[in-house]
Amino acid sequence: MTAASLSASALTSAAPSPEPLDPRDITEPEQIAAQLALLTRREADLTLALNALIADRTGVDGALSNLRDLTGEVDALSSEVDGYRVPSRYGTPTRKGRVSALSPPQLSNSPRVGSPRASPAPRLQLSSRGLGLQDADGDDGDGLVARVSRVWETSERVGGKVRKLDDEIGRVREAADVVTEVLELKSALAALEVAIDKADWEGAARACRRAMSVRDTITEGGFAGSVVPTPQNPLPPPQQLAELRDFLLHTFRQEFDSAAERRDEHEVSRYFRLWPGIGAEDQGLEAYGNFVVSLVKSRSSAAGKPSSPLYYLSQLTSLLESIAHIIDQHQPAVDKYYGTGRMRTVVGRLVGESDRVVRNLVEGWEEERRVGRLISDTKASRFAFLSNPAALPPLFSSLASGTAAAAAGQISLSSLANTTSNVANALQSYAPRVKTATATGPTPTPVPEEDPGPDPRDVDRVLGELVALSGRWALFRRFVHSRLSESDEDDTDLEVVEQSGSQRAIENMLRTYYEPLELWYLRSSVEKAHRLDLPDTSTKPHLSSILDDTFYLIKVVLNRVLSSGSLSALHALREHISTVLEKDYASILSKKMERVYAQPVTYDRAEKAIREKDQKETYIIFLNDLDVSADYAERLLLETRENVPAAWLPREHAAVLDELDVLSDLAAHFRSVARSGLEQFFGQVIRPRLRPLLDECYKDMTYALGEDAFADAEDQDLVRRRFVRGWENLMDGYRTSFTDHNYQIFYTMTVETLVRPWEKMVMGMAFTELGAIRYERDVRAVANYLSTQASYGGARDKFTRLQQIATVLNLDADEDPDEFYSNSGIPWRLSRNEYNTVVGLRQF
């Protein structure tokens, strides 16, 4: 049985079916069902026919065998269709270089096999008739093309019908989907009305969500408009849904507000969860925002009077803690029902309430604390002692006149009344020693009057309160940022806090009141530390009280500004701290050092000795203060970096550390000022005594030695002994008085200055052969001794030129000096002229 007969029998065996209808003519659900059944039946018939064709395995295998046998003829026919001729001989190429596709068995079917004159026409006719692809009367290849064309047209007709059938199926399915959605819309609206009548608000929300899930094109379409309306509710579906949803929104808001007024947490939570179900998240968050703001407003205010030091701080703390508690407690519910990140809407409402309260608190604080008057008083301060360091009392009474010393005692006693907080206790401990200081002298030093500025204790209290208020807001700001950042990494969404009125109010307070008051407090405290400065010679090294007092103040100010949590305040105070330490601290110490040796000279021998001793001690103390200040600055910076308060946002830590790192330049500045002071002190005290030291060492000394004189010089070793004695007298007390760093610089400076006149002195001497040996031993002995006087090296290096002079003086008599200078390999510190001069000093 052929495939065609199987297909025909399968199709004719099907039962009669209704006629296909145009989908546009379908108006009843029954017609849709009938058309679907028709299509299903046709699909089943086609499936049966195909299965029957595949089941006839014998017929298929026979057809395949016939096709294989006809392969040669098909190839020959293909070559004819392509325009090639069959070769006249097996295996010979065609006129286009192709080899004939006919196999030998196929060629044998020709009556004239192998004849060069054989025509391929009979073979083509045979193969064509065998395939059934040509007419029976033996037409040429044109009949094959016509036959193929007819087959193609037939396949196109069949394929077109199949595509049309697919289109009809798609339209039927689309129509079925529309009917299904319309029925769903009608059912949801009916359920919504029933739920509203029963006050089943959860069910109503679910039904409303079902109705809203239907596509707008379906809801607004004509089919839904003709099917959904009922006599009881004839409105179009979109209008029905909108009215019912508006009724739900009104009811939810009314019931929510009523529950919120009763503080019924269960009902509040119930209606709060219903809004997202009907796509009304914004309305729900608005109602919820009003609710939480009412909770903040109804909080119990902190007890106390506005005059209390902690009143405003307690009020702000209570406000921010209540807001933070609400955010912490309610954020999980908002994120769960409204989506991650929606809490920032509620936070915005809460921060808006804080803006109102903070504004009132700031206004009340400004009026109650009278900070405007404090600012005016600080602006009137002259800082007379900082502008005129000459009026400051000296460290020792021998350096001041009697009137100045008495005035210093009075200044200290009057200052004790204004000393603030912990700094007061530190500074008061020095008052008795200042009071007992006495001095004699004919020239009184004018003492400026006390500044008419504000009481430092009042300023300190206001500063502490300001920083506490700012710190509370900074902690709240960090808390809000951490909560909002958990759900949204976009910093623009965090502007709900950064651009709030509370943030602007706090920043304005810091800029208007904190920064100028803190600067005044720092300058006045440093000035007070200068006035109350006392030496402490019992310590090693010798220091004064201003060092600890000043850096205690700097630590207090740094910790205070870091606790504020404001980058702008930190930047401003960092600049103020640098300026005060450079100009009001280091510069004043430098000017005080300059005045140490600028006092009039007394002619009383006993008084002069005491005065010179105190002058030296004062200068050393100031130098040590500067050197230790550099160490303190580095240590304070390191400690501060490691203990940054928690008020800062994580993203601000880098900026905070950058501001602190700028303060590291202060250590270099202190050491620079100390180095400059050391050079002045050295030039004033040590330099004038170095040449006399060398003169004493070489008194009655010569290096033009004979054998007897050389033996005596070896026994006496006068240069080394005299140098040791003179050096100890010169450097007596400096090693224990100076800091290690200052003494190292001072020691190096002394050795460097010592060898220069020694070199000049040597250049003017004459040397015998034994004298050159003696000179070399003297230089080595002095260098060895100096290297034992310091724990750090460098002394021997300073003697390199003197030792090279000794090397030249001790050259053998038969050695060529010029050749030795050029070829010895010694890195000469002596120039060629100096070398020649030394060679000329030899008398042998």
PDB file of C-alpha atoms in Angstrom, residues 97-318:
ATOM      1  CA  GLY A  97      36.490  18.955 -16.578  1.00  0.00           C
ATOM      2  CA  ARG A  98      33.996  16.825 -14.705  1.00  0.00           C
ATOM      3  CA  VAL A  99      34.070  13.026 -14.651  1.00  0.00           C
ATOM      4  CA  SER A 100      30.895  11.181 -15.609  1.00  0.00           C
ATOM      5  CA  ALA A 101      28.839  10.111 -12.644  1.00  0.00           C
ATOM      6  CA  LEU A 102      27.588   7.000 -14.380  1.00  0.00           C
ATOM      7  CA  SER A 103      28.800   3.752 -12.952  1.00  0.00           C
ATOM      8  CA  PRO A 104      29.987   0.887 -15.193  1.00  0.00           C
ATOM      9  CA  PRO A 105      26.889  -1.216 -14.596  1.00  0.00           C
ATOM     10  CA  GLN A 106      24.724   1.660 -15.670  1.00  0.00           C
ATOM     11  CA  LEU A 107      26.859   2.205 -18.779  1.00  0.00           C
ATOM     12  CA  SER A 108      26.440  -1.472 -19.714  1.00  0.00           C
ATOM     13  CA  ASN A 109      22.711  -0.940 -20.111  1.00  0.00           C
ATOM     14  CA  SER A 110      23.443   1.150 -23.194  1.00  0.00           C
ATOM     15  CA  PRO A 111      23.270  -0.779 -26.517  1.00  0.00           C
ATOM     16  CA  ARG A 112      26.554   0.800 -27.586  1.00  0.00           C
ATOM     17  CA  VAL A 113      28.821   0.619 -24.556  1.00  0.00           C
ATOM     18  CA  GLY A 114      32.225   2.215 -25.061  1.00  0.00           C
ATOM     19  CA  SER A 115      31.432   3.532 -28.586  1.00  0.00           C
ATOM     20  CA  PRO A 116      32.840   7.016 -29.032  1.00  0.00           C
ATOM     21  CA  ARG A 117      29.899   7.929 -31.155  1.00  0.00           C
ATOM     22  CA  ALA A 118      27.308   6.674 -28.681  1.00  0.00           C
ATOM     23  CA  SER A 119      24.566   9.180 -27.932  1.00  0.00           C
ATOM     24  CA  PRO A 120      23.432   9.638 -24.316  1.00  0.00           C
ATOM     25  CA  ALA A 121      19.806  10.267 -25.289  1.00  0.00           C
ATOM     26  CA  PRO A 122      18.629   6.645 -24.976  1.00  0.00           C
ATOM     27  CA  ARG A 123      20.159   6.380 -21.512  1.00  0.00           C
ATOM     28  CA  LEU A 124      18.392   9.568 -20.383  1.00  0.00           C
ATOM     29  CA  GLN A 125      15.077   8.311 -21.666  1.00  0.00           C
ATOM     30  CA  LEU A 126      15.560   4.998 -19.943  1.00  0.00           C
ATOM     31  CA  SER A 127      16.372   6.585 -16.617  1.00  0.00           C
ATOM     32  CA  SER A 128      13.600   9.092 -16.928  1.00  0.00           C
ATOM     33  CA  ARG A 129      11.022   6.431 -17.611  1.00  0.00           C
ATOM     34  CA  GLY A 130      12.392   4.368 -14.752  1.00  0.00           C
ATOM     35  CA  LEU A 131      11.949   7.261 -12.353  1.00  0.00           C
ATOM     36  CA  GLY A 132       8.619   8.313 -13.692  1.00  0.00           C
ATOM     37  CA  LEU A 133       9.801  11.910 -13.863  1.00  0.00           C
ATOM     38  CA  GLN A 134       9.101  12.424 -17.621  1.00  0.00           C
ATOM     39  CA  ASP A 135       6.294  11.889 -20.033  1.00  0.00           C
ATOM     40  CA  ALA A 136       5.919   8.417 -21.542  1.00  0.00           C
ATOM     41  CA  ASP A 137       6.661   9.595 -25.029  1.00  0.00           C
ATOM     42  CA  GLY A 138      10.321  10.355 -24.077  1.00  0.00           C
ATOM     43  CA  ASP A 139      10.639  14.169 -23.875  1.00  0.00           C
ATOM     44  CA  ASP A 140      14.034  15.691 -22.982  1.00  0.00           C
ATOM     45  CA  GLY A 141      15.137  17.429 -19.737  1.00  0.00           C
ATOM     46  CA  ASP A 142      12.585  20.230 -20.045  1.00  0.00           C
ATOM     47  CA  GLY A 143       9.900  17.854 -18.875  1.00  0.00           C
ATOM     48  CA  LEU A 144      11.807  17.250 -15.640  1.00  0.00           C
ATOM     49  CA  VAL A 145      11.773  20.997 -14.842  1.00  0.00           C
ATOM     50  CA  ALA A 146       8.044  21.166 -15.456  1.00  0.00           C
ATOM     51  CA  ARG A 147       7.488  18.152 -13.242  1.00  0.00           C
ATOM     52  CA  VAL A 148       9.575  19.651 -10.420  1.00  0.00           C
ATOM     53  CA  SER A 149       7.691  22.915 -10.748  1.00  0.00           C
ATOM     54  CA  ARG A 150       4.393  21.133 -10.327  1.00  0.00           C
ATOM     55  CA  VAL A 151       5.704  19.366  -7.235  1.00  0.00           C
ATOM     56  CA  TRP A 152       6.837  22.683  -5.775  1.00  0.00           C
ATOM     57  CA  GLU A 153       3.466  24.298  -6.430  1.00  0.00           C
ATOM     58  CA  THR A 154       1.739  21.388  -4.756  1.00  0.00           C
ATOM     59  CA  SER A 155       3.971  21.668  -1.674  1.00  0.00           C
ATOM     60  CA  GLU A 156       3.320  25.396  -1.511  1.00  0.00           C
ATOM     61  CA  ARG A 157      -0.434  24.838  -1.573  1.00  0.00           C
ATOM     62  CA  VAL A 158      -0.191  22.239   1.197  1.00  0.00           C
ATOM     63  CA  GLY A 159       2.168  24.428   3.251  1.00  0.00           C
ATOM     64  CA  GLY A 160      -0.109  27.462   2.850  1.00  0.00           C
ATOM     65  CA  LYS A 161      -3.061  25.491   4.135  1.00  0.00           C
ATOM     66  CA  VAL A 162      -0.992  24.311   7.110  1.00  0.00           C
ATOM     67  CA  ARG A 163       0.082  27.882   7.908  1.00  0.00           C
ATOM     68  CA  LYS A 164      -3.471  29.066   7.630  1.00  0.00           C
ATOM     69  CA  LEU A 165      -4.523  26.316   9.995  1.00  0.00           C
ATOM     70  CA  ASP A 166      -1.805  27.431  12.474  1.00  0.00           C
ATOM     71  CA  ASP A 167      -3.027  31.019  12.296  1.00  0.00           C
ATOM     72  CA  GLU A 168      -6.579  29.889  12.980  1.00  0.00           C
ATOM     73  CA  ILE A 169      -5.412  27.853  15.956  1.00  0.00           C
ATOM     74  CA  GLY A 170      -3.483  30.905  17.316  1.00  0.00           C
ATOM     75  CA  ARG A 171      -6.515  33.164  16.977  1.00  0.00           C
ATOM     76  CA  VAL A 172      -8.719  30.600  18.672  1.00  0.00           C
ATOM     77  CA  ARG A 173      -6.307  30.292  21.568  1.00  0.00           C
ATOM     78  CA  GLU A 174      -6.032  34.091  21.851  1.00  0.00           C
ATOM     79  CA  ALA A 175      -9.799  34.292  21.935  1.00  0.00           C
ATOM     80  CA  ALA A 176      -9.860  31.615  24.626  1.00  0.00           C
ATOM     81  CA  ASP A 177      -7.309  33.604  26.706  1.00  0.00           C
ATOM     82  CA  VAL A 178      -9.404  36.755  26.372  1.00  0.00           C
ATOM     83  CA  VAL A 179     -12.503  34.878  27.476  1.00  0.00           C
ATOM     84  CA  THR A 180     -10.610  33.409  30.430  1.00  0.00           C
ATOM     85  CA  GLU A 181      -9.285  36.798  31.575  1.00  0.00           C
ATOM     86  CA  VAL A 182     -12.686  38.437  31.167  1.00  0.00           C
ATOM     87  CA  LEU A 183     -14.277  35.703  33.243  1.00  0.00           C
ATOM     88  CA  GLU A 184     -11.500  36.176  35.855  1.00  0.00           C
ATOM     89  CA  LEU A 185     -12.161  39.934  35.920  1.00  0.00           C
ATOM     90  CA  LYS A 186     -15.889  39.406  36.323  1.00  0.00           C
ATOM     91  CA  SER A 187     -15.331  36.867  39.101  1.00  0.00           C
ATOM     92  CA  ALA A 188     -12.811  39.140  40.915  1.00  0.00           C
ATOM     93  CA  LEU A 189     -15.104  42.174  40.808  1.00  0.00           C
ATOM     94  CA  ALA A 190     -17.994  40.099  42.106  1.00  0.00           C
ATOM     95  CA  ALA A 191     -15.826  38.703  44.922  1.00  0.00           C
ATOM     96  CA  LEU A 192     -14.619  42.224  45.720  1.00  0.00           C
ATOM     97  CA  GLU A 193     -18.192  43.487  46.116  1.00  0.00           C
ATOM     98  CA  VAL A 194     -19.095  40.547  48.326  1.00  0.00           C
ATOM     99  CA  ALA A 195     -16.004  41.031  50.519  1.00  0.00           C
ATOM    100  CA  ILE A 196     -16.769  44.740  50.919  1.00  0.00           C
ATOM    101  CA  ASP A 197     -20.350  43.957  51.936  1.00  0.00           C
ATOM    102  CA  LYS A 198     -18.998  41.524  54.559  1.00  0.00           C
ATOM    103  CA  ALA A 199     -16.242  43.959  55.685  1.00  0.00           C
ATOM    104  CA  ASP A 200     -13.721  41.236  54.884  1.00  0.00           C
ATOM    105  CA  TRP A 201     -10.898  43.637  54.087  1.00  0.00           C
ATOM    106  CA  GLU A 202      -8.235  40.987  53.613  1.00  0.00           C
ATOM    107  CA  GLY A 203     -10.471  39.152  51.119  1.00  0.00           C
ATOM    108  CA  ALA A 204     -11.329  42.452  49.444  1.00  0.00           C
ATOM    109  CA  ALA A 205      -7.610  43.235  49.040  1.00  0.00           C
ATOM    110  CA  ARG A 206      -7.012  39.825  47.481  1.00  0.00           C
ATOM    111  CA  ALA A 207      -9.971  40.223  45.090  1.00  0.00           C
ATOM    112  CA  CYS A 208      -8.834  43.724  44.138  1.00  0.00           C
ATOM    113  CA  ARG A 209      -5.362  42.413  43.420  1.00  0.00           C
ATOM    114  CA  ARG A 210      -6.876  39.714  41.157  1.00  0.00           C
ATOM    115  CA  ALA A 211      -8.888  42.294  39.232  1.00  0.00           C
ATOM    116  CA  MET A 212      -5.874  44.604  38.905  1.00  0.00           C
ATOM    117  CA  SER A 213      -3.740  41.739  37.559  1.00  0.00           C
ATOM    118  CA  VAL A 214      -5.935  41.545  34.401  1.00  0.00           C
ATOM    119  CA  ARG A 215      -4.368  43.362  31.472  1.00  0.00           C
ATOM    120  CA  ASP A 216      -5.586  46.888  30.830  1.00  0.00           C
ATOM    121  CA  THR A 217      -6.296  46.055  27.198  1.00  0.00           C
ATOM    122  CA  ILE A 218      -8.705  43.357  28.337  1.00  0.00           C
ATOM    123  CA  THR A 219     -10.299  45.445  31.077  1.00  0.00           C
ATOM    124  CA  GLU A 220     -10.882  48.367  28.726  1.00  0.00           C
ATOM    125  CA  GLY A 221     -11.866  46.184  25.720  1.00  0.00           C
ATOM    126  CA  GLY A 222     -15.332  45.931  24.234  1.00  0.00           C
ATOM    127  CA  PHE A 223     -15.744  42.249  25.003  1.00  0.00           C
ATOM    128  CA  ALA A 224     -15.230  42.847  28.748  1.00  0.00           C
ATOM    129  CA  GLY A 225     -17.541  45.854  28.530  1.00  0.00           C
ATOM    130  CA  SER A 226     -20.314  43.635  27.128  1.00  0.00           C
ATOM    131  CA  VAL A 227     -19.792  40.637  29.417  1.00  0.00           C
ATOM    132  CA  VAL A 228     -18.782  42.018  32.854  1.00  0.00           C
ATOM    133  CA  PRO A 229     -21.514  44.604  33.621  1.00  0.00           C
ATOM    134  CA  THR A 230     -24.600  43.284  35.373  1.00  0.00           C
ATOM    135  CA  PRO A 231     -28.005  44.806  36.039  1.00  0.00           C
ATOM    136  CA  GLN A 232     -26.920  45.447  39.629  1.00  0.00           C
ATOM    137  CA  ASN A 233     -23.701  47.201  38.524  1.00  0.00           C
ATOM    138  CA  PRO A 234     -23.938  48.351  34.896  1.00  0.00           C
ATOM    139  CA  LEU A 235     -20.717  50.437  35.012  1.00  0.00           C
ATOM    140  CA  PRO A 236     -17.825  49.562  32.686  1.00  0.00           C
ATOM    141  CA  PRO A 237     -15.163  47.336  34.283  1.00  0.00           C
ATOM    142  CA  PRO A 238     -12.463  50.069  34.615  1.00  0.00           C
ATOM    143  CA  GLN A 239     -14.889  52.372  36.405  1.00  0.00           C
ATOM    144  CA  GLN A 240     -16.135  49.587  38.642  1.00  0.00           C
ATOM    145  CA  LEU A 241     -12.566  48.670  39.655  1.00  0.00           C
ATOM    146  CA  ALA A 242     -11.528  52.287  40.253  1.00  0.00           C
ATOM    147  CA  GLU A 243     -14.580  53.008  42.447  1.00  0.00           C
ATOM    148  CA  LEU A 244     -14.172  49.847  44.481  1.00  0.00           C
ATOM    149  CA  ARG A 245     -10.411  50.469  44.944  1.00  0.00           C
ATOM    150  CA  ASP A 246     -11.022  54.072  46.026  1.00  0.00           C
ATOM    151  CA  PHE A 247     -13.552  52.816  48.548  1.00  0.00           C
ATOM    152  CA  LEU A 248     -10.937  50.384  49.905  1.00  0.00           C
ATOM    153  CA  LEU A 249      -8.306  53.126  50.146  1.00  0.00           C
ATOM    154  CA  HIS A 250     -10.686  55.405  52.014  1.00  0.00           C
ATOM    155  CA  THR A 251     -11.729  52.613  54.346  1.00  0.00           C
ATOM    156  CA  PHE A 252      -8.166  51.483  55.026  1.00  0.00           C
ATOM    157  CA  ARG A 253      -7.060  55.040  55.826  1.00  0.00           C
ATOM    158  CA  GLN A 254     -10.040  55.656  58.060  1.00  0.00           C
ATOM    159  CA  GLU A 255      -9.596  52.405  59.975  1.00  0.00           C
ATOM    160  CA  PHE A 256      -5.802  52.893  60.191  1.00  0.00           C
ATOM    161  CA  ASP A 257      -6.109  56.405  61.576  1.00  0.00           C
ATOM    162  CA  SER A 258      -8.696  55.229  64.080  1.00  0.00           C
ATOM    163  CA  ALA A 259      -6.443  52.365  65.214  1.00  0.00           C
ATOM    164  CA  ALA A 260      -3.465  54.721  65.405  1.00  0.00           C
ATOM    165  CA  GLU A 261      -5.414  57.111  67.581  1.00  0.00           C
ATOM    166  CA  ARG A 262      -6.364  54.244  69.905  1.00  0.00           C
ATOM    167  CA  ARG A 263      -2.743  52.974  69.814  1.00  0.00           C
ATOM    168  CA  ASP A 264      -4.109  49.576  68.762  1.00  0.00           C
ATOM    169  CA  GLU A 265      -0.917  47.986  67.476  1.00  0.00           C
ATOM    170  CA  HIS A 266      -2.706  44.888  66.133  1.00  0.00           C
ATOM    171  CA  GLU A 267      -5.135  46.890  63.981  1.00  0.00           C
ATOM    172  CA  VAL A 268      -2.409  49.293  62.868  1.00  0.00           C
ATOM    173  CA  SER A 269      -0.315  46.375  61.703  1.00  0.00           C
ATOM    174  CA  ARG A 270      -3.345  44.765  60.035  1.00  0.00           C
ATOM    175  CA  TYR A 271      -4.234  47.737  57.834  1.00  0.00           C
ATOM    176  CA  PHE A 272      -0.593  48.611  57.245  1.00  0.00           C
ATOM    177  CA  ARG A 273      -0.177  45.234  55.481  1.00  0.00           C
ATOM    178  CA  LEU A 274      -3.230  45.741  53.241  1.00  0.00           C
ATOM    179  CA  TRP A 275      -2.063  48.745  51.205  1.00  0.00           C
ATOM    180  CA  PRO A 276       0.675  46.946  49.200  1.00  0.00           C
ATOM    181  CA  GLY A 277      -1.883  44.302  48.153  1.00  0.00           C
ATOM    182  CA  ILE A 278      -3.871  46.871  46.158  1.00  0.00           C
ATOM    183  CA  GLY A 279      -0.827  48.706  44.762  1.00  0.00           C
ATOM    184  CA  ALA A 280      -1.100  51.656  47.166  1.00  0.00           C
ATOM    185  CA  GLU A 281       2.375  51.616  48.754  1.00  0.00           C
ATOM    186  CA  ASP A 282       2.714  55.399  48.661  1.00  0.00           C
ATOM    187  CA  GLN A 283      -0.608  55.931  50.415  1.00  0.00           C
ATOM    188  CA  GLY A 284       0.289  53.332  53.011  1.00  0.00           C
ATOM    189  CA  LEU A 285       3.693  54.875  53.723  1.00  0.00           C
ATOM    190  CA  GLU A 286       2.118  58.319  53.979  1.00  0.00           C
ATOM    191  CA  ALA A 287      -0.369  57.100  56.584  1.00  0.00           C
ATOM    192  CA  TYR A 288       2.350  55.175  58.383  1.00  0.00           C
ATOM    193  CA  GLY A 289       4.614  58.229  58.347  1.00  0.00           C
ATOM    194  CA  ASN A 290       1.900  60.268  60.036  1.00  0.00           C
ATOM    195  CA  PHE A 291       1.539  57.532  62.620  1.00  0.00           C
ATOM    196  CA  VAL A 292       5.231  57.328  63.562  1.00  0.00           C
ATOM    197  CA  VAL A 293       5.505  61.121  63.642  1.00  0.00           C
ATOM    198  CA  SER A 294       2.627  61.173  66.111  1.00  0.00           C
ATOM    199  CA  LEU A 295       4.567  58.657  68.201  1.00  0.00           C
ATOM    200  CA  VAL A 296       7.560  61.000  68.241  1.00  0.00           C
ATOM    201  CA  LYS A 297       5.416  63.989  69.132  1.00  0.00           C
ATOM    202  CA  SER A 298       3.750  62.127  71.992  1.00  0.00           C
ATOM    203  CA  ARG A 299       7.039  61.060  73.599  1.00  0.00           C
ATOM    204  CA  SER A 300       7.591  62.208  77.150  1.00  0.00           C
ATOM    205  CA  SER A 301       9.876  65.240  77.273  1.00  0.00           C
ATOM    206  CA  ALA A 302      12.992  65.115  79.408  1.00  0.00           C
ATOM    207  CA  ALA A 303      12.547  66.653  82.811  1.00  0.00           C
ATOM    208  CA  GLY A 304      14.469  69.697  83.903  1.00  0.00           C
ATOM    209  CA  LYS A 305      14.690  73.425  83.426  1.00  0.00           C
ATOM    210  CA  PRO A 306      16.271  75.182  80.440  1.00  0.00           C
ATOM    211  CA  SER A 307      18.902  76.633  82.760  1.00  0.00           C
ATOM    212  CA  SER A 308      20.118  73.119  83.582  1.00  0.00           C
ATOM    213  CA  PRO A 309      23.436  72.278  81.882  1.00  0.00           C
ATOM    214  CA  LEU A 310      21.977  69.017  80.539  1.00  0.00           C
ATOM    215  CA  TYR A 311      18.498  70.217  79.575  1.00  0.00           C
ATOM    216  CA  TYR A 312      19.014  70.741  75.839  1.00  0.00           C
ATOM    217  CA  LEU A 313      21.246  67.732  75.527  1.00  0.00           C
ATOM    218  CA  SER A 314      18.616  65.567  77.220  1.00  0.00           C
ATOM    219  CA  GLN A 315      15.899  66.937  74.950  1.00  0.00           C
ATOM    220  CA  LEU A 316      17.859  66.205  71.795  1.00  0.00           C
ATOM    221  CA  THR A 317      18.924  62.783  73.054  1.00  0.00           C
ATOM    222  CA  SER A 318      15.321  61.857  73.873  1.00  0.00           C
TER     223      SER A 318
END
